[in-house]
Coordinates of C-alpha atoms in Angstrom, one line a residue:
Chain A
X1 CA 2.4 -29.0 10.3
X2 CA 0.0 -30.4 7.7
X3 CA -3.6 -29.4 7.4
X4 CA -4.7 -32.8 8.7
X5 CA -3.4 -32.1 12.1
X6 CA -5.4 -28.9 12.6
X7 CA -8.5 -28.9 14.7
X8 CA -11.8 -29.4 13.1
X9 CA -14.8 -27.2 14.0
X10 CA -12.8 -24.1 14.7
X11 CA -12.3 -21.0 12.6
X12 CA -8.8 -20.4 11.3
X13 CA -6.8 -19.0 14.3
X14 CA -9.7 -19.7 16.7
X15 CA -11.3 -16.2 16.7
X16 CA -14.5 -15.5 14.7
X17 CA -14.2 -13.1 11.8
X18 CA -16.2 -10.3 13.4
X19 CA -13.8 -10.3 16.4
X20 CA -10.8 -10.3 14.0
X21 CA -12.2 -7.3 12.1
X22 CA -12.7 -5.4 15.4
X23 CA -9.1 -6.2 16.5
X24 CA -7.8 -5.3 13.0
X25 CA -9.3 -1.8 13.2
X26 CA -7.8 -1.4 16.7
X27 CA -4.4 -2.4 15.3
X28 CA -4.7 0.0 12.3
X29 CA -5.6 2.9 14.6
X30 CA -2.9 1.9 17.1
X31 CA -0.3 2.1 14.2
X32 CA -1.7 5.5 13.2
X33 CA -1.3 6.9 16.8
X34 CA 1.9 5.3 18.0
X35 CA 2.0 4.6 21.7
X36 CA -1.7 5.3 22.3
X37 CA -3.7 2.5 23.9
X38 CA -6.7 1.6 21.8
X39 CA -9.6 0.0 23.8
X40 CA -10.9 -3.2 22.2
X41 CA -13.5 -5.8 23.0
X42 CA -11.2 -8.5 24.4
X43 CA -12.7 -12.0 24.1
X44 CA -12.7 -14.9 26.5
X45 CA -9.9 -17.2 25.3
X46 CA -9.3 -20.9 26.1
X47 CA -6.7 -20.0 28.6
X48 CA -6.8 -17.6 31.6
X49 CA -6.0 -13.9 31.6
X50 CA -2.4 -13.4 32.5
X51 CA -1.3 -16.2 30.1
X52 CA -1.0 -13.9 27.1
X53 CA -4.7 -13.6 26.0
X54 CA -4.0 -10.1 24.6
X55 CA -1.0 -11.2 22.6
X56 CA -2.9 -14.3 21.4
X57 CA -5.9 -12.2 20.1
X58 CA -3.5 -9.9 18.3
X59 CA -1.6 -12.8 16.7
X60 CA -4.9 -14.6 15.8
X61 CA -6.1 -11.4 14.0
X62 CA -3.0 -10.9 11.9
X63 CA -1.7 -14.4 11.2
X64 CA -2.1 -15.9 7.7
X65 CA -1.5 -19.2 6.1
X66 CA 1.9 -18.1 4.8
X67 CA 3.2 -16.9 8.2
X68 CA 6.0 -18.6 10.2
X69 CA 5.4 -18.2 13.9
X70 CA 7.8 -18.1 16.8
X71 CA 6.7 -17.8 20.4
X72 CA 9.0 -17.0 23.3
X73 CA 8.5 -16.7 27.0
X74 CA 11.2 -14.7 28.7
X75 CA 13.4 -15.3 25.6
X76 CA 12.9 -19.1 25.6
X77 CA 11.1 -21.1 23.1
X78 CA 10.8 -24.2 25.3
X79 CA 9.0 -22.8 28.4
X80 CA 5.4 -23.6 29.3
X81 CA 3.7 -20.4 28.1
X82 CA 5.6 -20.4 24.8
X83 CA 5.0 -24.1 24.1
X84 CA 1.3 -24.0 24.8
X85 CA 0.7 -20.8 22.7
X86 CA 2.8 -22.2 19.8
X87 CA 0.8 -25.5 20.0
X88 CA -2.4 -23.5 20.1
X89 CA -1.7 -21.7 16.8
X90 CA -0.2 -24.8 15.2
X91 CA -3.5 -26.6 15.9
X92 CA -5.9 -23.8 15.0
X93 CA -4.1 -22.5 11.9
X94 CA -1.7 -25.2 10.7
X95 CA 1.0 -22.6 10.0
X96 CA 4.7 -23.3 10.2
X97 CA 6.4 -22.7 13.5
X98 CA 10.0 -22.1 14.2
X99 CA 12.4 -21.4 17.0
X100 CA 14.7 -19.3 14.8
X101 CA 14.3 -15.6 15.1
X102 CA 15.4 -14.9 11.5
X103 CA 13.0 -17.5 10.0
X104 CA 9.9 -16.1 11.7
X105 CA 7.5 -13.6 10.0
X106 CA 5.6 -13.3 13.3
X107 CA 7.0 -13.5 16.8
X108 CA 4.8 -13.5 19.9
X109 CA 6.8 -12.6 23.0
X110 CA 6.3 -12.5 26.7
X111 CA 8.7 -10.1 28.4
X112 CA 11.7 -10.2 26.0
X113 CA 12.9 -8.9 22.6
X114 CA 15.1 -11.4 20.7
X115 CA 18.8 -10.5 20.8
X116 CA 19.1 -10.9 17.0
X117 CA 18.0 -7.6 15.4
X118 CA 14.6 -7.9 13.8
X119 CA 14.1 -7.1 10.1
X120 CA 11.6 -5.1 8.1
X121 CA 8.5 -7.2 7.4
X122 CA 8.6 -9.1 10.7
X123 CA 6.0 -8.4 13.3
X124 CA 6.7 -8.6 17.0
X125 CA 3.6 -9.1 19.3
X126 CA 4.0 -8.5 23.0
X127 CA 1.8 -9.9 25.7
X128 CA 1.0 -7.1 28.1
X129 CA -0.3 -7.5 31.7
X130 CA -0.7 -3.8 32.6
X131 CA -0.7 -1.5 29.5
X132 CA -1.1 1.8 31.4
X133 CA 2.3 3.1 32.5
X134 CA 0.6 5.6 34.9
X135 CA -1.6 3.0 36.6
X136 CA 0.4 2.7 39.8
X137 CA 0.6 6.4 40.1
X138 CA -3.0 7.2 39.2
X139 CA -5.6 4.4 39.5
X140 CA -8.5 6.2 37.8
X141 CA -8.8 5.4 34.1
X142 CA -10.7 8.7 33.6
X143 CA -7.7 10.6 34.9
X144 CA -5.0 8.6 33.1
X145 CA -6.9 9.1 29.8
X146 CA -6.9 12.9 30.4
X147 CA -3.2 12.8 31.3
X148 CA -2.5 11.1 27.9
X149 CA -4.8 13.5 26.1
X150 CA -2.9 16.5 27.5
X151 CA 0.6 14.8 27.5
X152 CA 0.7 15.5 31.2
X153 CA 3.4 13.2 32.3
X154 CA 5.1 15.1 35.1
X155 CA 4.0 12.5 37.6
X156 CA 6.2 9.8 36.0
X157 CA 9.3 12.0 36.2
X158 CA 8.5 12.6 39.8
X159 CA 8.3 8.9 40.4
X160 CA 11.7 8.4 38.7
X161 CA 13.1 11.3 40.7
X162 CA 11.9 9.7 43.9
X163 CA 13.8 6.6 42.9
X164 CA 17.0 8.7 42.7
X165 CA 16.3 10.5 46.0
X166 CA 15.8 7.2 47.8
X167 CA 18.2 4.8 46.0
X168 CA 20.7 7.2 44.3
X169 CA 19.6 5.8 40.9
X170 CA 16.5 5.0 38.9
X171 CA 15.6 1.6 40.4
X172 CA 13.1 0.6 37.7
X173 CA 14.6 -2.4 36.0
X174 CA 11.7 -3.7 33.9
X175 CA 8.6 -2.2 32.3
X176 CA 10.7 0.9 32.1
X177 CA 8.6 3.8 30.7
X178 CA 9.3 5.0 27.2
X179 CA 8.1 8.0 25.1
X180 CA 7.0 7.1 21.7
X181 CA 7.5 9.5 18.8
X182 CA 7.9 12.3 21.4
X183 CA 4.2 12.2 22.3
X184 CA 2.8 9.2 24.1
X185 CA 4.2 7.7 27.4
X186 CA 4.0 4.0 26.9
X187 CA 4.7 0.9 28.9
X188 CA 7.0 -1.5 27.0
X189 CA 5.4 -4.4 28.9
X190 CA 7.6 -6.1 31.5
X191 CA 10.6 -6.5 29.3
X192 CA 13.9 -5.8 31.1
X193 CA 15.1 -2.3 30.5
X194 CA 18.1 -4.0 28.8
X195 CA 15.7 -4.4 25.8
X196 CA 14.4 -0.8 25.7
X197 CA 17.1 0.5 23.2
X198 CA 16.1 -2.3 20.8
X199 CA 12.6 -0.7 20.4
X200 CA 14.0 2.6 19.1
X201 CA 13.9 2.7 15.3
X202 CA 13.2 -1.0 15.1
X203 CA 12.7 -2.0 11.4
X204 CA 9.9 -4.5 12.5
X205 CA 6.4 -3.5 13.5
X206 CA 5.7 -3.9 17.2
X207 CA 2.2 -4.6 18.4
X208 CA 1.1 -4.9 22.1
X209 CA -2.0 -6.7 23.3
X210 CA -3.4 -6.6 26.8
X211 CA -6.3 -9.1 27.1
X212 CA -7.6 -8.5 30.7
X213 CA -7.1 -4.7 30.4
X214 CA -8.6 -4.7 26.9
X215 CA -6.0 -2.5 25.2
X216 CA -4.0 -2.7 22.0
X217 CA -1.1 -0.4 21.1
X218 CA 1.7 -0.2 18.6
X219 CA 5.0 1.2 17.5
X220 CA 5.3 1.4 13.7
X221 CA 8.7 0.5 12.2
X222 CA 11.4 3.3 12.3
X223 CA 9.8 5.2 15.2
X224 CA 11.6 7.1 17.9
X225 CA 11.3 5.4 21.3
X226 CA 13.1 7.1 24.2
X227 CA 13.5 5.7 27.7
X228 CA 12.7 8.5 30.2
X229 CA 15.7 9.8 32.1
X230 CA 17.4 12.9 33.5
X231 CA 20.4 14.8 32.1
X232 CA 22.4 14.0 35.2
X233 CA 21.0 10.4 35.5
X234 CA 21.0 9.1 31.9
X235 CA 19.2 5.9 31.0
X236 CA 21.4 2.8 31.5
X237 CA 20.9 -0.9 30.9
X238 CA 21.9 -3.8 33.1
X239 CA 25.5 -5.1 32.8
X240 CA 26.9 -8.4 34.1
X241 CA 30.4 -9.3 35.3
X242 CA 29.9 -12.8 33.9
X243 CA 29.4 -14.0 30.3
X244 CA 26.9 -16.7 29.3
X245 CA 28.1 -20.0 30.8
X246 CA 27.1 -21.9 27.7
X247 CA 27.9 -19.7 24.7
X248 CA 30.2 -17.1 26.2
X249 CA 28.1 -14.2 25.0
X250 CA 28.9 -10.9 26.7
X251 CA 26.3 -8.8 24.9
X252 CA 23.1 -10.7 25.7
X253 CA 20.6 -10.6 28.6
X254 CA 21.6 -13.2 31.2
X255 CA 19.4 -15.3 33.5
X256 CA 20.9 -16.5 36.8
X257 CA 20.3 -20.2 37.3
X258 CA 21.0 -22.1 40.6
X259 CA 22.7 -25.4 39.7
X260 CA 23.2 -27.2 43.0
X261 CA 22.3 -26.8 46.7
X262 CA 25.8 -25.5 47.7
X263 CA 25.3 -22.0 46.3
X264 CA 26.5 -22.9 42.8
X265 CA 25.1 -20.8 40.0
X266 CA 25.5 -20.0 36.4
X267 CA 24.5 -17.2 34.1
X268 CA 22.9 -18.2 30.7
X269 CA 21.4 -16.3 27.8
X270 CA 17.7 -15.8 28.3
X271 CA 17.3 -15.9 24.5
X272 CA 17.6 -19.7 23.8
X273 CA 17.7 -19.3 20.0
X274 CA 20.6 -16.8 20.2
X275 CA 22.5 -19.0 22.6
X276 CA 22.1 -22.2 20.5
X277 CA 23.0 -20.3 17.4
X278 CA 26.3 -19.1 19.0
X279 CA 27.1 -22.6 20.2
X280 CA 26.4 -23.9 16.7
X281 CA 29.0 -21.4 15.4
X282 CA 31.6 -22.8 17.8
X283 CA 31.3 -20.2 20.7
X284 CA 31.6 -21.8 24.1
X285 CA 31.4 -20.4 27.6
X286 CA 33.1 -21.8 30.8
X287 CA 30.4 -24.5 31.4
X288 CA 29.4 -25.1 27.8
X289 CA 32.8 -26.4 26.9
X290 CA 33.0 -28.7 29.8
X291 CA 29.6 -30.1 29.0
X292 CA 30.5 -31.0 25.5
Chain B
X1 CA -39.1 -1.3 -14.3
X2 CA -40.0 -2.6 -10.9
X3 CA -37.7 -4.7 -8.7
X4 CA -34.0 -5.0 -9.2
X5 CA -32.2 -5.5 -12.5
X6 CA -29.0 -7.5 -12.8
X7 CA -27.1 -4.2 -12.7
X8 CA -28.2 -3.7 -9.2
X9 CA -27.0 -7.0 -7.9
X10 CA -24.0 -7.4 -5.7
X11 CA -21.0 -9.0 -7.4
X12 CA -19.2 -12.1 -6.0
X13 CA -17.2 -11.4 -2.9
X14 CA -14.0 -13.1 -1.7
X15 CA -13.5 -16.6 -2.9
X16 CA -12.2 -17.6 0.6
X17 CA -13.6 -15.0 3.0
X18 CA -11.3 -15.9 5.9
X19 CA -8.0 -16.0 4.1
X20 CA -8.7 -13.3 1.6
X21 CA -9.8 -10.9 4.3
X22 CA -6.6 -11.7 6.2
X23 CA -4.5 -11.1 3.1
X24 CA -6.1 -7.8 2.4
X25 CA -5.9 -6.7 6.0
X26 CA -2.2 -7.7 6.1
X27 CA -1.6 -5.5 3.0
X28 CA -3.3 -2.6 4.7
X29 CA -1.4 -3.1 7.9
X30 CA 1.9 -3.2 5.9
X31 CA 0.9 0.0 4.1
X32 CA -0.2 1.7 7.3
X33 CA 3.0 0.9 9.1
X34 CA 5.1 2.1 6.1
X35 CA 3.3 5.3 5.0
X36 CA 3.7 6.0 1.3
X37 CA 4.8 2.5 0.5
X38 CA 2.8 1.1 -2.4
X39 CA 1.4 -2.3 -1.6
X40 CA -0.2 -4.3 -4.3
X41 CA -3.1 -6.5 -3.2
X42 CA -3.2 -9.5 -5.4
X43 CA -6.1 -11.8 -6.6
X44 CA -8.9 -9.4 -5.8
X45 CA -12.5 -10.0 -6.8
X46 CA -14.1 -7.7 -9.4
X47 CA -15.6 -4.5 -8.0
X48 CA -18.8 -2.7 -8.9
X49 CA -18.4 0.7 -10.6
X50 CA -17.3 3.3 -9.5
X51 CA -15.3 1.3 -6.9
X52 CA -11.8 0.0 -7.8
X53 CA -10.8 -3.5 -6.7
X54 CA -8.7 -2.4 -3.8
X55 CA -11.4 -0.1 -2.2
X56 CA -14.0 -2.8 -2.5
X57 CA -11.7 -5.5 -1.1
X58 CA -10.7 -3.3 1.9
X59 CA -14.4 -2.8 2.7
X60 CA -15.1 -6.5 2.3
X61 CA -12.1 -7.3 4.6
X62 CA -12.7 -4.7 7.4
X63 CA -16.1 -3.1 7.3
X64 CA -19.0 -4.7 9.2
X65 CA -22.1 -3.8 11.3
X66 CA -19.9 -2.0 13.9
X67 CA -18.4 0.4 11.4
X68 CA -20.8 2.9 9.8
X69 CA -19.8 3.7 6.2
X70 CA -20.1 7.0 4.4
X71 CA -19.8 7.1 0.6
X72 CA -19.5 10.1 -1.6
X73 CA -22.2 11.0 -4.2
X74 CA -20.8 9.0 -7.0
X75 CA -20.6 5.8 -5.0
X76 CA -23.9 6.4 -3.2
X77 CA -25.6 7.0 -6.6
X78 CA -24.5 3.5 -7.8
X79 CA -27.1 1.1 -6.5
X80 CA -24.9 -1.8 -7.4
X81 CA -22.0 -0.5 -5.4
X82 CA -24.1 0.2 -2.4
X83 CA -25.9 -3.2 -2.7
X84 CA -22.5 -4.9 -3.0
X85 CA -21.2 -3.2 0.2
X86 CA -24.5 -3.7 2.2
X87 CA -24.7 -7.4 1.1
X88 CA -21.1 -8.4 1.8
X89 CA -20.3 -6.1 4.8
X90 CA -23.8 -5.8 6.4
X91 CA -22.7 -2.3 7.4
X92 CA -24.9 0.7 8.3
X93 CA -24.6 3.4 5.7
X94 CA -24.7 6.9 7.0
X95 CA -25.1 10.2 5.2
X96 CA -23.3 12.1 7.9
X97 CA -19.5 11.8 7.4
X98 CA -18.9 12.7 11.1
X99 CA -20.6 9.4 12.1
X100 CA -18.6 7.3 9.7
X101 CA -15.8 5.0 10.8
X102 CA -15.0 4.4 7.2
X103 CA -15.5 6.7 4.3
X104 CA -15.3 6.0 0.6
X105 CA -14.2 8.8 -1.7
X106 CA -14.3 7.9 -5.4
X107 CA -13.5 11.3 -6.8
X108 CA -10.4 12.6 -5.0
X109 CA -10.3 15.8 -7.1
X110 CA -13.2 17.1 -5.1
X111 CA -11.5 16.7 -1.7
X112 CA -10.3 20.1 -0.4
X113 CA -10.3 19.3 3.3
X114 CA -11.0 16.5 5.7
X115 CA -13.1 18.7 8.0
X116 CA -16.3 16.9 7.2
X117 CA -15.0 13.7 8.7
X118 CA -14.7 12.6 12.3
X119 CA -11.2 13.5 13.7
X120 CA -11.7 11.7 17.0
X121 CA -11.0 13.5 20.3
X122 CA -7.8 14.0 22.3
X123 CA -9.0 11.3 24.7
X124 CA -10.2 8.9 22.0
X125 CA -8.2 9.7 18.8
X126 CA -8.9 6.1 17.6
X127 CA -12.5 6.9 16.9
X128 CA -11.6 9.0 13.8
X129 CA -12.8 8.2 10.3
X130 CA -10.5 6.1 8.1
X131 CA -10.9 7.6 4.6
X132 CA -10.5 5.4 1.5
X133 CA -9.7 7.6 -1.4
X134 CA -9.6 6.4 -5.0
X135 CA -6.9 8.0 -7.1
X136 CA -5.9 7.6 -10.7
X137 CA -2.3 6.5 -10.1
X138 CA 0.2 5.9 -7.3
X139 CA 3.9 5.9 -7.8
X140 CA 7.1 6.3 -5.6
X141 CA 8.8 8.3 -8.4
X142 CA 9.0 12.0 -7.5
X143 CA 6.0 13.7 -6.0
X144 CA 5.9 14.8 -2.4
X145 CA 8.4 13.8 0.3
X146 CA 7.0 11.9 3.3
X147 CA 8.6 11.5 6.7
X148 CA 7.5 10.3 10.1
X149 CA 6.9 7.0 12.0
X150 CA 7.2 4.0 9.7
X151 CA 9.5 5.8 7.2
X152 CA 13.3 5.2 7.5
X153 CA 14.4 8.5 6.1
X154 CA 12.1 10.0 3.5
X155 CA 9.7 8.3 1.1
X156 CA 8.6 9.9 -2.2
X157 CA 5.0 9.5 -3.2
X158 CA 3.4 10.8 -6.4
X159 CA -0.4 10.7 -6.6
X160 CA -2.4 11.4 -9.7
X161 CA -6.1 12.4 -9.6
X162 CA -6.2 14.5 -6.5
X163 CA -7.2 18.2 -6.1
X164 CA -4.7 21.0 -5.8
X165 CA -5.4 21.5 -2.1
X166 CA -5.1 17.9 -1.2
X167 CA -1.6 18.1 0.3
X168 CA -2.5 21.3 2.2
X169 CA -5.5 19.5 3.7
X170 CA -3.2 16.6 4.7
X171 CA -0.8 19.0 6.4
X172 CA -3.7 20.6 8.3
X173 CA -4.7 17.0 9.3
X174 CA -1.3 16.2 10.7
X175 CA -1.4 19.4 12.7
X176 CA -4.3 18.0 14.7
X177 CA -2.3 15.1 16.1
X178 CA -3.2 13.0 18.0
X179 CA -6.6 13.7 16.4
X180 CA -7.0 13.4 12.7
X181 CA -8.2 11.1 9.9
X182 CA -6.1 8.3 8.4
X183 CA -6.1 7.8 4.6
X184 CA -5.9 4.8 2.5
X185 CA -5.2 5.8 -1.2
X186 CA -6.3 3.1 -3.7
X187 CA -5.7 2.8 -7.4
X188 CA -6.9 -0.4 -9.1
X189 CA -5.3 -3.1 -6.8
X190 CA -2.5 -0.9 -5.3
X191 CA -2.8 1.0 -2.0
X192 CA -0.7 3.5 -0.1
X193 CA -1.6 4.8 3.4
X194 CA -1.1 8.2 4.9
X195 CA -1.8 8.0 8.7
X196 CA -2.1 11.2 10.6
X197 CA 1.6 11.0 11.8
X198 CA 3.0 11.4 8.3
X199 CA 4.6 14.8 7.6
X200 CA 4.4 16.0 4.0
X201 CA 7.0 18.2 2.2
X202 CA 5.6 19.3 -1.2

């Protein structure tokens, strides 16, 4: 997008410079203490809390003129939240945007990690609603802060154990708690647990922003990220009997889509870029072929 | 002489404050997320003695009225350096290293420990001091072996111009985790970071 199409009267990337400096310090300290939630002075943004204000503030503080931005919402580039955030940054910065995972230097995501493995030098920014993994177990911030200070995480294991006692398995399927670098218990944000293994030793830098809860945290590249489990109930990810109806992928995270009022349904890749890329390479699923 | 001479005056800051600050920050973020990796910050403005260009640029990019600055004797003695920092950053200057969010050390050979700085607390490890240390030379040839988050296997880092006990002090700092200071080593326009998570094998 050319400079002429950017908004007049706003600073580059919307935020004022002092706010950016404050967020930049929070990011540096978050990288230095992987998995620890750094409090920051979250600003009011031109869209409501819950729409990714934390992720937007992190992106606005790190984005530069040479960046290429990709924004996804549940894996898709073309859903409301992704389109509006991409448009916001296109207008306030004038940077290039892309839907291709491998072309992006900066990816802001809501609730997914792209299927294509990320590379060193890329930055993945997560939008986080509830940064505190212990919040539903201990509502008091004063207490959860102490629990993190003392690495006192037994209560989370009890919660997972209660899942097993009640359902016979760990029933948590998203926002599945992880241990970062063997020290901090961290919420990976509401990504499906399918994506948890991708966080481990990822070559890209991962940053997390929670606007309403005013927290920033990070996982540096090449950092150990383990999903909590038990020896006799090891961590497992979701599996599907079907493949993607459009591209035939058997290794991607699938969304179920209702296609008529007679109970018809299809499973499609949640990562639209991955799905399109596969179809461009000539891979077709049962419905993709018929549609062509 | 009364009043200020030209030698006291701040030098020119960033040509484009918004984009230059972003560029310098991006370099620091890259270096902090890959400990030991030498990142060269390009097109930096001139720095007043005894600061090198990277140290001064990092201050211009990140230090402001919310982050008290402590400077070692050599920097504090240079009225031009202090005027430069106060003018461009508008930062409070403290003589107590424990109160500093950012510290400037121009003579790394004098550093024997990081005890004088704020190491944060177990509940708020993010409040620790970030120490900018000027060194004579940075290189990835030989030197100490670094490992930890941000490093794929091990990373070699050789630093000239530091005291004999520097690496011992850094090991002691890593022992404090999650508390501890984070270091940004600077040499002319090159930087390398050593966050508290980095393990050192001498």
